[in-house]
Amino acid sequence: MSSRFRVPAAAFGLLPFAVYVLLFLGLPTLIAVGTGFVGNDGAFTLDTVAALTDPVVLAAFGSSIGLSALTAVIGAIVGALVCYALLGAPPEGPLRSTIDSLSSVLAQFGGVMLAFAFIATIGIQGMVTVLLRDTFGVDIYADGVWLYELPGLVLPYVYFQVPLMVITFMPALVSLKTTWAEANATLGGSSRSYWLRIALPVLAPSFLGSLLLLFANAFSSYATAAALTSQGSQIVPLQIRSALTSETMLGRENLAGALALGMILVMTVVMAGYSLLQSRAARWQR
Amino acid sequence: MSGGLRSTGVVAHAPSRLVRGLILGVVGLVFVVPVLAMVEFTLRRGLVGGYDLHRWTELFQGGLTGEYKPVLVALGNSVGLALGTVAIMLLLLVPTMLLVHIRFPRLRRTLEIICILPISIPAIVLVVGLAPVFSVVARLVGSGVWTLALAYGITVLPFAYRAIQANLDGVDVRTLSEAARTLGAGWGSVLLRVLVPNLRRGILAGAFIAVAVVLGEFTIASLLNRVNLQTALVVVSKDDPYTAVILSLIALLVAFALLMAIGRLGAPRRTRTRRAVTASSPQTATPNPTGDRP
C-alpha cells in the first residue's frame, strides 16, 4: 500500500503513452462501435444494429466465420505438424532460424502480394492451372472461375495461417520438459504413451488457443480479399469497405459501424476463449 | 516465454530424420510453388511463349524512374512511415514499459492487456473509427502521409510489446537501475547507458517486426486514401501486373533478409543472456511472481 503514495510524481511518465493509446485505440474503437447506434439524423437508434439481421449481412458473417474456421483448422494442423518436425532441430541452428524468419515474413507480409502470388499460381493463366490443364488434362475451372470468389480465399488464407501457427505454437512445444519424457521412460512408458498421456494433454490448451488466434487472424484479414476480389463483398471486412466507400447510399457509414460492432462481438468471444486457454496453458510453461 | 528459453535443449521424442524430412519437404513444396509461380510469371514472354529476363532488366535499367516512379515515392512513404512507427515505439512504448516494470509492477497486467488489445480489434474496424479521428488530425497538423504512423504505432503494439517484454523478463532491470542509481547515475543515463543497451536485442527485434508490419500494411492506408507501398502495388498491378509481381518478390526478399538479420543479431547474444538468467535466477525469482500474478 505504501507504494500507492509514491505514485503521483512518476505517474506523469505514464501520461504520454496513455494519451496516445486513448486517442488512437480507445477513441476509434468507441467511435466504430458507437456509429452503429447512431441514425442518419445523428440521434440514437437501434435501426442500424437491426441491419445486422439483414440476410445479406448474416450471410457475410456466415461466410466469414466459415472461411476463418476452415482455414484455422487446416492451418493449425499443418502448422502443428511443422512444429513437431522441428522438435529435433537445434533452436539456433540454420533450419530453425530460417523457418522462424520465413514464418514471420509470410505471416505478416501477406495481403496484397499473396493475392498476386495466387493469381500467378492458380489464376486463369496461372502456372499450376496451365500445368494441370496441358499436362494432366485437369481443368480446375471447369465449373467456372472460383479464385475471385469465396472458395478462392481458402488457399491464400492457409498460406498465412500455417506460418502464424508455427510462430504461436512452437514455444508451447519447446517448453515440454525433458524430465517428463525421462519420467515416462523410467516408468516403462513408450513413446506412444508419452505423446498420448503427457504431451498431448499438456499441449491441448496451447493448441486450441493458437487455433482461436488463427481464427481471429483470418476473421480480421482484409488485404488479401480486397486485392483478390474486386466485385461483391462475400465477407464482413469487404462489406465494411463497401459501406465505407459507397457514395450512392447516404448514411451507409452507420452500417459500417454496425458491422464493426458485429466483428468486435465475434472477436471478443474468440479472444476471451483465447486468454482462458492461454492461462490454462501457462500452468505448464513455468 | 522465459520458461521456453530455460528449457530449450535436447527434446525427447523428436521425430526421426525421415519423418522430419517428409513433413518439411511436403509443406515446403506447397509453400514454394506460389513463389515459383510468381517468378515464372515475371519471366513469361507474353504471346510468343518462352521465357526471358527482359522485364527484370527493364525495371532495373532505370524503369523505376519513369512510369513506375509512383512506386518509388510510395516506397519512400512506407519507409518514412516505418521510421515514424519505430520512433513511436522507442519514445512512447519502451519508456512506459520500463517505468511500469520498475516503478509500477502492479500495472504490468494492465499494460499487457492494452498492448495485446489491437490483435483483437481488426484493422478494418479500427479504420471505421480512425476516419473521424484522422479528419481532426488533418485539421490540426495537416494530412501528410506521416500522420498514418500514429495509427501504425497501434497496429504494431502487440508485436513490439511481445518482443521487448521477452527481453525484459530475462534482464534484472530493477537491480541494474538501482545499482546505477546508487553509483550516482541520473535517470537519464540509467535509461540510455544501462537499460537500453541491455534491452538492445528486444528493442531491435521489436523495431524490425514493426518495419515488416508497416511495409506490408494495406488496410488502413487504402481506406484512408493514403499512398504506401502496398496500395501503390495494387495500382501498378491494374495496368502492369508483371512489374507489380516483380516488386512484390523484391519486397518479400528484403523482408526475409531483414528478419534473418534479427536472428543473426540475436543469436550470439541469446546464449549470453541465457547464462545471465540462470546465474541471476535466485534474485529475479522473487520480484517476478509478485509483479506477474496479482
Coordinates of C-alpha atoms in Angstrom, one line a residue:
Chain A
M1 CA 0.0 0.0 0.0
S2 CA 2.9 2.4 0.8
S3 CA 3.9 2.3 -2.9
R4 CA 0.5 3.9 -3.7
F5 CA 1.7 7.1 -2.0
R6 CA 4.8 7.4 -4.1
V7 CA 2.9 7.1 -7.3
P8 CA 2.0 10.7 -8.4
A9 CA 5.4 12.0 -9.4
A10 CA 6.5 9.1 -11.6
A11 CA 2.9 8.5 -12.8
F12 CA 3.3 11.6 -15.1
G13 CA 5.7 9.5 -17.1
L14 CA 2.8 7.1 -18.0
L15 CA 0.7 10.0 -19.4
P16 CA 2.1 10.3 -22.9
F17 CA 1.5 6.6 -23.7
A18 CA -1.9 6.7 -22.0
V19 CA -3.0 9.7 -24.0
Y20 CA -1.7 8.2 -27.3
V21 CA -3.4 4.8 -26.7
L22 CA -6.7 6.6 -25.7
L23 CA -6.6 8.8 -28.8
F24 CA -5.7 6.2 -31.4
L25 CA -7.0 3.0 -30.0
G26 CA -9.7 3.7 -27.4
L27 CA -11.4 6.6 -29.2
P28 CA -11.5 4.9 -32.6
T29 CA -12.9 1.7 -31.1
L30 CA -15.6 3.7 -29.3
I31 CA -16.5 5.6 -32.4
A32 CA -16.5 2.5 -34.5
V33 CA -18.9 0.8 -32.1
G34 CA -20.8 4.0 -31.4
T35 CA -21.7 4.8 -35.0
G36 CA -23.6 1.6 -35.1
F37 CA -26.1 3.1 -32.7
V38 CA -26.5 6.4 -34.5
G39 CA -29.0 7.1 -37.2
N40 CA -28.7 9.4 -40.2
D41 CA -30.2 12.3 -38.2
G42 CA -27.5 11.8 -35.5
A43 CA -29.9 10.6 -32.9
F44 CA -29.6 7.3 -31.0
T45 CA -31.2 4.4 -32.8
L46 CA -31.2 0.7 -32.9
D47 CA -32.2 0.6 -36.6
T48 CA -28.6 0.2 -37.9
V49 CA -27.9 -2.5 -35.4
A50 CA -31.0 -4.2 -36.6
A51 CA -29.5 -4.1 -40.1
L52 CA -27.1 -6.8 -38.8
T53 CA -30.0 -9.2 -39.1
D54 CA -30.3 -8.4 -42.8
P55 CA -30.0 -11.7 -44.8
V56 CA -27.1 -10.3 -46.9
V57 CA -25.2 -9.3 -43.7
L58 CA -25.9 -12.5 -42.0
A59 CA -24.7 -14.4 -45.0
A60 CA -21.5 -12.4 -44.9
F61 CA -20.9 -13.2 -41.3
G62 CA -21.6 -16.8 -42.0
S63 CA -19.1 -16.9 -44.9
S64 CA -16.5 -15.0 -42.8
I65 CA -16.9 -17.4 -39.8
G66 CA -16.9 -20.5 -42.1
L67 CA -13.8 -19.4 -44.0
S68 CA -12.0 -18.4 -40.8
A69 CA -12.9 -21.7 -39.1
L70 CA -11.9 -23.9 -42.1
T71 CA -8.6 -22.1 -42.7
A72 CA -7.8 -22.0 -38.9
V73 CA -8.3 -25.8 -38.6
I74 CA -6.2 -26.6 -41.7
G75 CA -3.5 -24.0 -40.6
A76 CA -3.4 -25.3 -37.1
I77 CA -3.0 -29.0 -38.1
V78 CA -0.4 -28.3 -40.8
G79 CA 1.4 -25.8 -38.6
A80 CA 1.5 -28.1 -35.6
L81 CA 3.0 -30.8 -37.8
V82 CA 5.7 -28.4 -38.9
C83 CA 6.4 -27.6 -35.3
Y84 CA 6.6 -31.3 -34.5
A85 CA 9.0 -31.8 -37.3
L86 CA 11.2 -29.0 -36.0
L87 CA 11.4 -30.5 -32.5
G88 CA 14.7 -32.2 -33.0
A89 CA 16.4 -29.3 -34.8
P90 CA 18.7 -27.1 -32.6
P91 CA 16.9 -23.9 -31.8
E92 CA 19.7 -21.7 -33.0
G93 CA 20.6 -23.9 -36.0
P94 CA 20.1 -22.7 -39.6
L95 CA 17.0 -24.8 -40.1
R96 CA 15.1 -23.3 -37.2
S97 CA 16.2 -19.7 -37.7
T98 CA 15.3 -19.9 -41.5
I99 CA 11.9 -21.3 -40.8
D100 CA 11.3 -18.8 -38.0
S101 CA 12.2 -15.9 -40.2
L102 CA 10.2 -17.2 -43.2
S103 CA 7.2 -17.7 -40.9
S104 CA 7.4 -14.2 -39.6
V105 CA 7.6 -12.8 -43.2
L106 CA 4.8 -14.9 -44.5
A107 CA 2.5 -14.4 -41.6
Q108 CA 2.8 -10.6 -41.6
F109 CA 3.7 -9.7 -45.1
G110 CA 0.8 -11.4 -46.9
G111 CA -2.1 -9.3 -48.1
V112 CA -1.8 -7.8 -51.5
M113 CA 1.3 -9.8 -52.5
L114 CA -0.4 -13.0 -51.5
A115 CA -3.2 -12.2 -53.9
F116 CA -0.6 -11.7 -56.7
A117 CA 1.1 -15.0 -55.8
F118 CA -2.1 -16.9 -56.1
I119 CA -3.2 -15.3 -59.3
A120 CA 0.2 -16.3 -60.7
T121 CA -0.3 -19.9 -59.4
I122 CA -3.9 -20.8 -59.9
G123 CA -5.2 -17.8 -61.9
I124 CA -6.7 -18.5 -65.3
Q125 CA -3.3 -18.5 -66.8
G126 CA -1.5 -19.5 -63.6
M127 CA 1.4 -21.8 -63.6
V128 CA -0.4 -24.6 -61.8
T129 CA -3.6 -24.1 -63.7
V130 CA -1.8 -24.3 -67.1
L131 CA 0.3 -27.3 -65.9
L132 CA -2.8 -29.2 -64.8
R133 CA -4.7 -28.4 -67.9
D134 CA -2.0 -29.0 -70.5
T135 CA -0.1 -31.9 -68.9
F136 CA -2.8 -33.8 -66.9
G137 CA -5.9 -32.6 -68.7
V138 CA -7.5 -31.4 -65.4
D139 CA -9.3 -28.1 -65.7
I140 CA -9.7 -26.7 -62.2
Y141 CA -12.0 -24.1 -63.6
A142 CA -14.3 -26.5 -65.4
D143 CA -17.2 -25.2 -63.2
G144 CA -16.3 -21.6 -63.5
V145 CA -13.5 -19.4 -62.1
W146 CA -13.7 -19.6 -58.3
L147 CA -10.4 -17.9 -57.5
Y148 CA -12.0 -14.5 -57.2
E149 CA -14.9 -15.8 -55.1
L150 CA -15.2 -17.2 -51.6
P151 CA -13.6 -20.6 -52.2
G152 CA -10.6 -18.9 -53.8
L153 CA -9.7 -17.3 -50.5
V154 CA -9.1 -20.7 -48.8
L155 CA -5.7 -21.4 -50.2
P156 CA -4.3 -17.9 -49.8
Y157 CA -5.6 -17.8 -46.2
V158 CA -4.0 -21.2 -45.4
Y159 CA -0.8 -19.7 -46.8
F160 CA -0.6 -17.1 -43.9
Q161 CA -2.3 -19.3 -41.3
V162 CA 0.3 -22.1 -41.3
P163 CA 3.2 -19.7 -40.6
L164 CA 1.3 -18.0 -37.8
M165 CA 0.6 -21.4 -36.3
V166 CA 4.4 -22.1 -36.4
I167 CA 5.1 -18.9 -34.6
T168 CA 2.5 -19.2 -31.9
F169 CA 2.6 -22.9 -31.3
M170 CA 6.4 -23.5 -31.3
P171 CA 7.0 -22.0 -27.9
A172 CA 4.5 -24.4 -26.3
L173 CA 6.1 -27.4 -28.0
V174 CA 9.6 -26.4 -27.0
S175 CA 8.5 -25.9 -23.4
L176 CA 7.7 -29.6 -23.0
K177 CA 10.1 -30.6 -20.3
T178 CA 12.7 -33.3 -21.0
T179 CA 12.2 -34.5 -17.4
W180 CA 8.6 -35.6 -18.3
A181 CA 9.9 -37.8 -21.1
E182 CA 12.5 -39.2 -18.8
A183 CA 10.0 -39.9 -16.1
N184 CA 7.8 -41.6 -18.7
A185 CA 10.7 -43.7 -19.8
T186 CA 11.8 -44.6 -16.3
L187 CA 8.3 -45.8 -15.5
G188 CA 8.4 -48.0 -18.6
G189 CA 6.3 -45.9 -20.8
S190 CA 6.7 -45.9 -24.6
S191 CA 7.0 -43.0 -27.0
R192 CA 3.3 -43.6 -27.7
S193 CA 2.2 -43.3 -24.1
Y194 CA 4.4 -40.2 -23.7
W195 CA 2.6 -38.4 -26.5
L196 CA -0.9 -39.7 -25.6
R197 CA -0.8 -39.4 -21.9
I198 CA 1.6 -36.5 -21.3
A199 CA 2.5 -34.3 -24.2
L200 CA -0.9 -34.1 -25.9
P201 CA -2.9 -33.3 -22.7
V202 CA -0.4 -30.6 -21.8
L203 CA -0.4 -29.2 -25.3
A204 CA -4.1 -29.2 -25.8
P205 CA -4.9 -25.8 -24.3
S206 CA -2.0 -24.2 -26.3
F207 CA -3.2 -25.9 -29.5
L208 CA -6.7 -24.7 -29.0
G209 CA -5.5 -21.2 -28.0
S210 CA -3.4 -21.0 -31.2
L211 CA -6.4 -22.3 -33.2
L212 CA -8.5 -19.4 -31.8
L213 CA -5.8 -16.9 -32.7
L214 CA -5.7 -18.3 -36.2
F215 CA -9.5 -17.9 -36.4
A216 CA -9.2 -14.3 -35.2
N217 CA -6.4 -13.7 -37.7
A218 CA -8.5 -14.9 -40.7
F219 CA -11.6 -13.2 -39.5
S220 CA -10.0 -9.8 -39.3
S221 CA -8.0 -10.2 -42.5
Y222 CA -8.8 -7.7 -45.2
A223 CA -6.0 -7.1 -47.7
T224 CA -5.9 -10.4 -49.4
A225 CA -9.6 -10.5 -50.1
A226 CA -9.6 -6.8 -51.1
A227 CA -6.8 -7.3 -53.6
L228 CA -8.2 -10.6 -54.9
T229 CA -11.9 -9.9 -55.3
S230 CA -12.9 -6.6 -56.9
Q231 CA -16.6 -7.4 -57.2
G232 CA -19.0 -8.4 -54.5
S233 CA -18.5 -8.5 -50.7
Q234 CA -18.9 -12.0 -49.5
I235 CA -17.1 -11.5 -46.2
V236 CA -17.6 -8.9 -43.5
P237 CA -14.4 -6.8 -44.0
L238 CA -15.4 -6.4 -47.6
Q239 CA -18.9 -5.3 -46.6
I240 CA -17.4 -2.7 -44.3
R241 CA -15.3 -1.5 -47.3
S242 CA -18.4 -1.1 -49.5
A243 CA -20.3 0.5 -46.6
L244 CA -17.4 3.0 -46.1
T245 CA -16.8 3.8 -49.7
S246 CA -20.3 3.7 -51.0
E247 CA -21.3 7.1 -52.3
T248 CA -24.6 6.1 -53.7
M249 CA -26.3 5.3 -50.4
L250 CA -26.1 8.0 -47.8
G251 CA -25.8 7.0 -44.2
R252 CA -24.1 3.8 -45.1
E253 CA -21.2 4.7 -42.7
N254 CA -23.5 3.8 -39.9
L255 CA -23.9 0.3 -41.4
A256 CA -20.1 0.1 -41.3
G257 CA -20.3 0.9 -37.6
A258 CA -22.9 -1.8 -37.1
L259 CA -20.7 -4.3 -39.0
A260 CA -17.7 -3.2 -36.9
L261 CA -19.8 -3.8 -33.8
G262 CA -20.6 -7.3 -35.0
M263 CA -17.0 -8.1 -35.8
I264 CA -15.9 -6.8 -32.3
L265 CA -18.6 -9.1 -30.7
V266 CA -17.2 -12.1 -32.5
M267 CA -13.6 -11.1 -31.7
T268 CA -14.5 -10.6 -28.0
V269 CA -15.8 -14.1 -27.7
V270 CA -12.8 -15.6 -29.6
M271 CA -10.2 -13.6 -27.6
A272 CA -11.9 -14.3 -24.3
G273 CA -11.6 -18.0 -25.1
Y274 CA -8.0 -17.4 -26.2
S275 CA -7.0 -15.8 -22.9
L276 CA -8.8 -18.5 -20.9
L277 CA -6.8 -21.2 -22.8
Q278 CA -3.6 -19.2 -22.5
S279 CA -3.8 -19.1 -18.7
R280 CA -4.5 -22.9 -18.7
A281 CA -1.5 -23.4 -20.9
A282 CA 0.7 -21.2 -18.8
R283 CA 0.5 -23.6 -15.9
W284 CA 2.8 -26.0 -17.7
Q285 CA 5.1 -23.3 -19.2
R286 CA 6.7 -22.2 -15.9
Chain B
M1 CA 8.4 -17.1 -22.8
S2 CA 11.1 -17.2 -20.2
G3 CA 10.1 -20.8 -19.4
G4 CA 10.6 -21.7 -23.0
L5 CA 14.1 -20.2 -23.0
R6 CA 15.2 -22.1 -20.0
S7 CA 14.1 -25.5 -21.1
T8 CA 15.5 -25.5 -24.6
G9 CA 17.9 -28.2 -25.2
V10 CA 17.7 -31.8 -26.4
V11 CA 14.0 -32.6 -26.7
A12 CA 12.8 -36.1 -26.2
H13 CA 10.6 -37.9 -28.7
A14 CA 11.7 -35.7 -31.6
P15 CA 10.7 -37.2 -34.9
S16 CA 13.1 -39.2 -36.9
R17 CA 15.1 -37.6 -39.7
L18 CA 12.9 -39.3 -42.3
V19 CA 9.6 -38.1 -40.7
R20 CA 11.0 -34.6 -40.3
G21 CA 12.2 -34.5 -43.9
L22 CA 8.9 -35.8 -45.1
I23 CA 6.8 -33.2 -43.3
L24 CA 9.1 -30.2 -44.0
G25 CA 9.5 -31.4 -47.6
V26 CA 5.8 -31.6 -48.4
V27 CA 4.8 -28.4 -46.6
G28 CA 7.9 -26.6 -48.0
L29 CA 7.0 -27.7 -51.5
V30 CA 3.4 -26.4 -51.2
F31 CA 4.7 -23.1 -49.9
V32 CA 7.4 -22.8 -52.5
V33 CA 5.0 -23.3 -55.5
P34 CA 3.3 -19.8 -55.3
V35 CA 6.6 -18.1 -55.1
L36 CA 7.9 -20.1 -58.0
A37 CA 4.7 -19.2 -59.9
M38 CA 5.4 -15.5 -59.3
V39 CA 8.9 -15.9 -60.7
E40 CA 7.6 -17.9 -63.7
F41 CA 5.0 -15.2 -64.3
T42 CA 7.6 -12.4 -64.4
L43 CA 9.7 -14.4 -66.9
R44 CA 6.9 -15.0 -69.4
R45 CA 7.5 -13.5 -72.9
G46 CA 3.8 -13.0 -73.5
L47 CA 2.0 -14.3 -76.5
V48 CA 5.2 -15.5 -78.2
G49 CA 5.8 -18.1 -75.4
G50 CA 9.0 -19.0 -73.8
Y51 CA 10.9 -17.2 -71.0
D52 CA 13.4 -14.4 -70.7
L53 CA 14.6 -11.8 -68.2
H54 CA 13.6 -8.7 -70.1
R55 CA 11.1 -7.4 -67.5
W56 CA 13.6 -7.6 -64.7
T57 CA 16.4 -5.9 -66.8
E58 CA 14.0 -3.2 -68.0
L59 CA 12.9 -2.5 -64.4
F60 CA 16.5 -2.2 -63.2
Q61 CA 17.7 -0.2 -66.1
G62 CA 16.0 2.9 -64.9
G63 CA 12.5 1.6 -65.3
L64 CA 11.7 2.9 -61.8
T65 CA 12.4 6.5 -62.8
G66 CA 9.8 6.8 -65.4
E67 CA 6.2 5.4 -65.2
Y68 CA 6.9 3.5 -62.0
K69 CA 8.1 6.5 -60.2
P70 CA 4.9 6.5 -58.0
V71 CA 6.1 3.1 -56.6
L72 CA 9.4 4.7 -55.6
V73 CA 7.5 7.5 -54.0
A74 CA 5.2 5.0 -52.2
L75 CA 8.2 3.0 -51.1
G76 CA 9.7 6.3 -49.7
N77 CA 6.4 6.9 -47.9
S78 CA 6.4 3.4 -46.4
V79 CA 10.0 3.7 -45.3
G80 CA 9.2 7.0 -43.7
L81 CA 6.2 5.5 -42.0
A82 CA 8.2 2.6 -40.7
L83 CA 10.7 5.0 -39.2
G84 CA 7.9 7.1 -37.7
T85 CA 6.4 3.9 -36.2
V86 CA 9.7 2.8 -34.8
A87 CA 10.1 6.3 -33.3
I88 CA 6.7 6.0 -31.6
M89 CA 7.8 2.6 -30.3
L90 CA 11.1 3.9 -28.9
L91 CA 9.7 7.2 -27.5
L92 CA 6.4 6.0 -26.1
L93 CA 6.3 2.3 -25.6
V94 CA 9.8 1.5 -24.4
P95 CA 10.0 4.2 -21.6
T96 CA 6.5 3.3 -20.5
M97 CA 7.3 -0.4 -20.3
L98 CA 10.4 0.3 -18.3
L99 CA 8.6 2.7 -16.0
V100 CA 5.9 0.2 -15.3
H101 CA 8.4 -2.6 -14.9
I102 CA 10.5 -0.6 -12.3
R103 CA 8.0 1.6 -10.5
F104 CA 4.5 0.2 -11.1
P105 CA 4.8 -3.6 -11.2
R106 CA 1.1 -3.7 -10.3
L107 CA 0.2 -2.2 -13.7
R108 CA 2.1 -4.8 -15.7
R109 CA -1.1 -6.8 -16.4
T110 CA -3.0 -3.7 -17.4
L111 CA -0.2 -2.6 -19.8
E112 CA 0.0 -6.1 -21.3
I113 CA -3.8 -6.2 -21.9
I114 CA -3.7 -2.8 -23.5
C115 CA -0.8 -3.7 -25.7
I116 CA -2.2 -7.0 -26.8
L117 CA -5.7 -5.5 -27.4
P118 CA -5.0 -4.3 -31.0
I119 CA -4.8 -8.0 -32.1
S120 CA -8.5 -8.4 -31.2
I121 CA -9.6 -5.2 -33.0
P122 CA -9.4 -5.9 -36.7
A123 CA -7.7 -3.1 -38.7
I124 CA -10.8 -2.7 -40.8
V125 CA -12.8 -2.0 -37.6
L126 CA -10.2 0.4 -36.4
V127 CA -10.4 2.3 -39.7
V128 CA -14.1 2.9 -39.2
G129 CA -13.3 4.8 -36.0
L130 CA -10.0 6.2 -37.2
A131 CA -11.5 8.1 -40.1
P132 CA -13.2 10.8 -37.9
V133 CA -10.1 10.9 -35.7
F134 CA -7.9 11.5 -38.7
S135 CA -10.1 14.2 -40.0
V136 CA -9.4 16.1 -36.8
V137 CA -5.7 15.3 -37.0
A138 CA -5.7 16.6 -40.6
R139 CA -7.3 19.9 -39.4
L140 CA -4.7 20.3 -36.6
V141 CA -1.4 19.2 -38.2
G142 CA -2.2 18.5 -41.9
S143 CA -3.0 15.3 -43.7
G144 CA 0.6 14.4 -44.6
V145 CA 1.2 10.7 -45.1
W146 CA 3.4 10.7 -42.0
T147 CA 0.3 11.0 -39.8
L148 CA -0.5 7.4 -40.6
A149 CA 2.4 6.4 -38.4
L150 CA 0.2 7.4 -35.5
A151 CA -2.2 4.6 -36.5
Y152 CA 0.6 2.1 -37.3
G153 CA 2.1 2.6 -33.8
I154 CA -1.1 1.0 -32.5
T155 CA -1.1 -1.9 -35.0
V156 CA 2.5 -2.9 -34.2
L157 CA 1.9 -2.5 -30.5
P158 CA 1.3 -6.3 -29.8
F159 CA 4.3 -7.4 -31.8
A160 CA 6.7 -4.7 -30.3
Y161 CA 5.4 -5.4 -26.8
R162 CA 6.0 -9.1 -27.0
A163 CA 9.5 -8.7 -28.4
I164 CA 10.5 -6.2 -25.7
Q165 CA 8.8 -8.0 -22.9
A166 CA 10.5 -11.3 -23.7
N167 CA 13.8 -9.5 -23.4
L168 CA 12.7 -7.5 -20.3
D169 CA 11.9 -10.8 -18.5
G170 CA 15.4 -12.0 -18.9
V171 CA 17.2 -8.9 -17.6
D172 CA 17.1 -7.9 -14.0
V173 CA 16.2 -4.3 -14.8
R174 CA 15.4 -3.4 -11.2
T175 CA 18.7 -4.4 -9.7
L176 CA 20.6 -2.8 -12.7
S177 CA 18.9 0.5 -12.3
E178 CA 19.2 0.5 -8.5
A179 CA 22.9 -0.3 -8.8
A180 CA 23.4 2.5 -11.3
R181 CA 21.4 4.9 -9.1
T182 CA 23.5 4.0 -6.1
L183 CA 26.6 4.8 -8.1
G184 CA 25.3 8.2 -8.8
A185 CA 23.7 8.0 -12.2
G186 CA 20.7 10.2 -13.0
W187 CA 17.6 8.6 -14.5
G188 CA 18.6 9.8 -18.0
S189 CA 21.8 7.9 -18.0
V190 CA 20.3 4.9 -16.3
L191 CA 17.9 4.7 -19.2
L192 CA 20.3 5.4 -22.1
R193 CA 23.5 3.9 -20.8
V194 CA 22.3 1.0 -18.7
L195 CA 18.8 -0.2 -19.6
V196 CA 18.7 0.4 -23.4
P197 CA 22.0 -1.4 -24.1
N198 CA 20.7 -4.4 -22.0
L199 CA 17.5 -4.5 -23.9
R200 CA 19.1 -4.0 -27.3
R201 CA 18.0 -7.3 -28.6
G202 CA 14.4 -7.0 -27.7
I203 CA 14.1 -3.4 -28.9
L204 CA 15.9 -4.3 -32.2
A205 CA 13.6 -7.3 -32.7
G206 CA 10.5 -5.1 -32.0
A207 CA 11.8 -2.5 -34.4
F208 CA 12.4 -5.0 -37.2
I209 CA 8.9 -6.6 -36.8
A210 CA 7.4 -3.1 -36.8
V211 CA 9.2 -2.3 -40.1
A212 CA 7.9 -5.6 -41.6
V213 CA 4.4 -4.9 -40.5
V214 CA 4.4 -1.3 -41.8
L215 CA 5.9 -2.3 -45.1
G216 CA 3.1 -4.9 -45.5
E217 CA 0.2 -2.7 -44.3
F218 CA -2.6 -2.2 -46.8
T219 CA -6.0 -1.9 -45.0
I220 CA -5.6 1.4 -43.2
A221 CA -3.7 3.2 -45.9
S222 CA -6.1 2.0 -48.5
L223 CA -9.3 3.1 -46.7
L224 CA -7.9 6.4 -45.5
N225 CA -6.8 7.1 -49.1
R226 CA -3.1 7.4 -48.4
V227 CA -0.3 6.0 -50.7
N228 CA 2.0 3.4 -49.3
L229 CA 4.0 0.5 -50.9
Q230 CA 1.1 -1.9 -50.8
T231 CA -1.6 0.5 -52.2
A232 CA 0.8 1.5 -54.9
L233 CA 1.4 -2.1 -55.8
V234 CA -2.3 -2.6 -56.3
V235 CA -2.5 0.5 -58.6
V236 CA 0.5 -0.8 -60.6
S237 CA -1.0 -4.2 -60.9
K238 CA -4.0 -2.8 -62.6
D239 CA -2.1 -1.8 -65.7
D240 CA 1.2 -3.8 -65.3
P241 CA 0.7 -7.0 -63.3
Y242 CA 4.3 -8.2 -64.2
T243 CA 6.0 -5.2 -62.6
A244 CA 3.8 -5.5 -59.6
V245 CA 4.8 -9.1 -59.1
I246 CA 8.5 -8.3 -59.6
L247 CA 8.3 -5.6 -57.0
S248 CA 6.4 -7.9 -54.6
L249 CA 9.1 -10.6 -55.0
I250 CA 11.8 -8.0 -54.2
A251 CA 9.8 -6.8 -51.2
L252 CA 9.4 -10.3 -50.0
L253 CA 13.1 -11.0 -50.3
V254 CA 14.1 -7.8 -48.5
A255 CA 11.7 -8.5 -45.6
F256 CA 13.1 -12.1 -45.3
A257 CA 16.6 -10.7 -45.3
L258 CA 15.6 -8.2 -42.6
L259 CA 14.1 -10.9 -40.4
M260 CA 17.1 -13.2 -40.9
A261 CA 19.2 -10.3 -39.7
I262 CA 17.3 -10.2 -36.4
G263 CA 18.1 -13.9 -35.9
R264 CA 21.8 -13.1 -36.6
L265 CA 21.9 -10.1 -34.3
G266 CA 20.0 -12.0 -31.6
A267 CA 21.8 -15.4 -31.8
P268 CA 25.2 -14.7 -30.2
R269 CA 23.6 -12.5 -27.5
R270 CA 20.9 -15.0 -26.7
T271 CA 23.4 -17.6 -25.3
R272 CA 25.0 -14.9 -23.2
T273 CA 21.6 -13.7 -21.9
R274 CA 20.5 -17.2 -21.0
R275 CA 23.6 -17.8 -18.9
A276 CA 22.9 -14.5 -17.2
V277 CA 19.4 -15.6 -16.5
T278 CA 20.4 -18.8 -14.9
A279 CA 23.1 -17.1 -12.8
S280 CA 20.7 -14.5 -11.5
S281 CA 17.5 -16.5 -11.3
P282 CA 17.5 -16.7 -7.5
Q283 CA 17.2 -12.9 -7.4
T284 CA 14.8 -12.5 -10.3
A285 CA 12.6 -15.2 -9.0
T286 CA 11.5 -13.1 -6.1
P287 CA 10.2 -9.9 -7.7
N288 CA 8.7 -11.7 -10.7
P289 CA 5.8 -13.6 -9.3
T290 CA 4.6 -10.6 -7.3
G291 CA 4.5 -8.5 -10.5
D292 CA 3.3 -11.2 -12.6
R293 CA 0.4 -12.7 -10.6
P294 CA -2.0 -10.3 -9.0

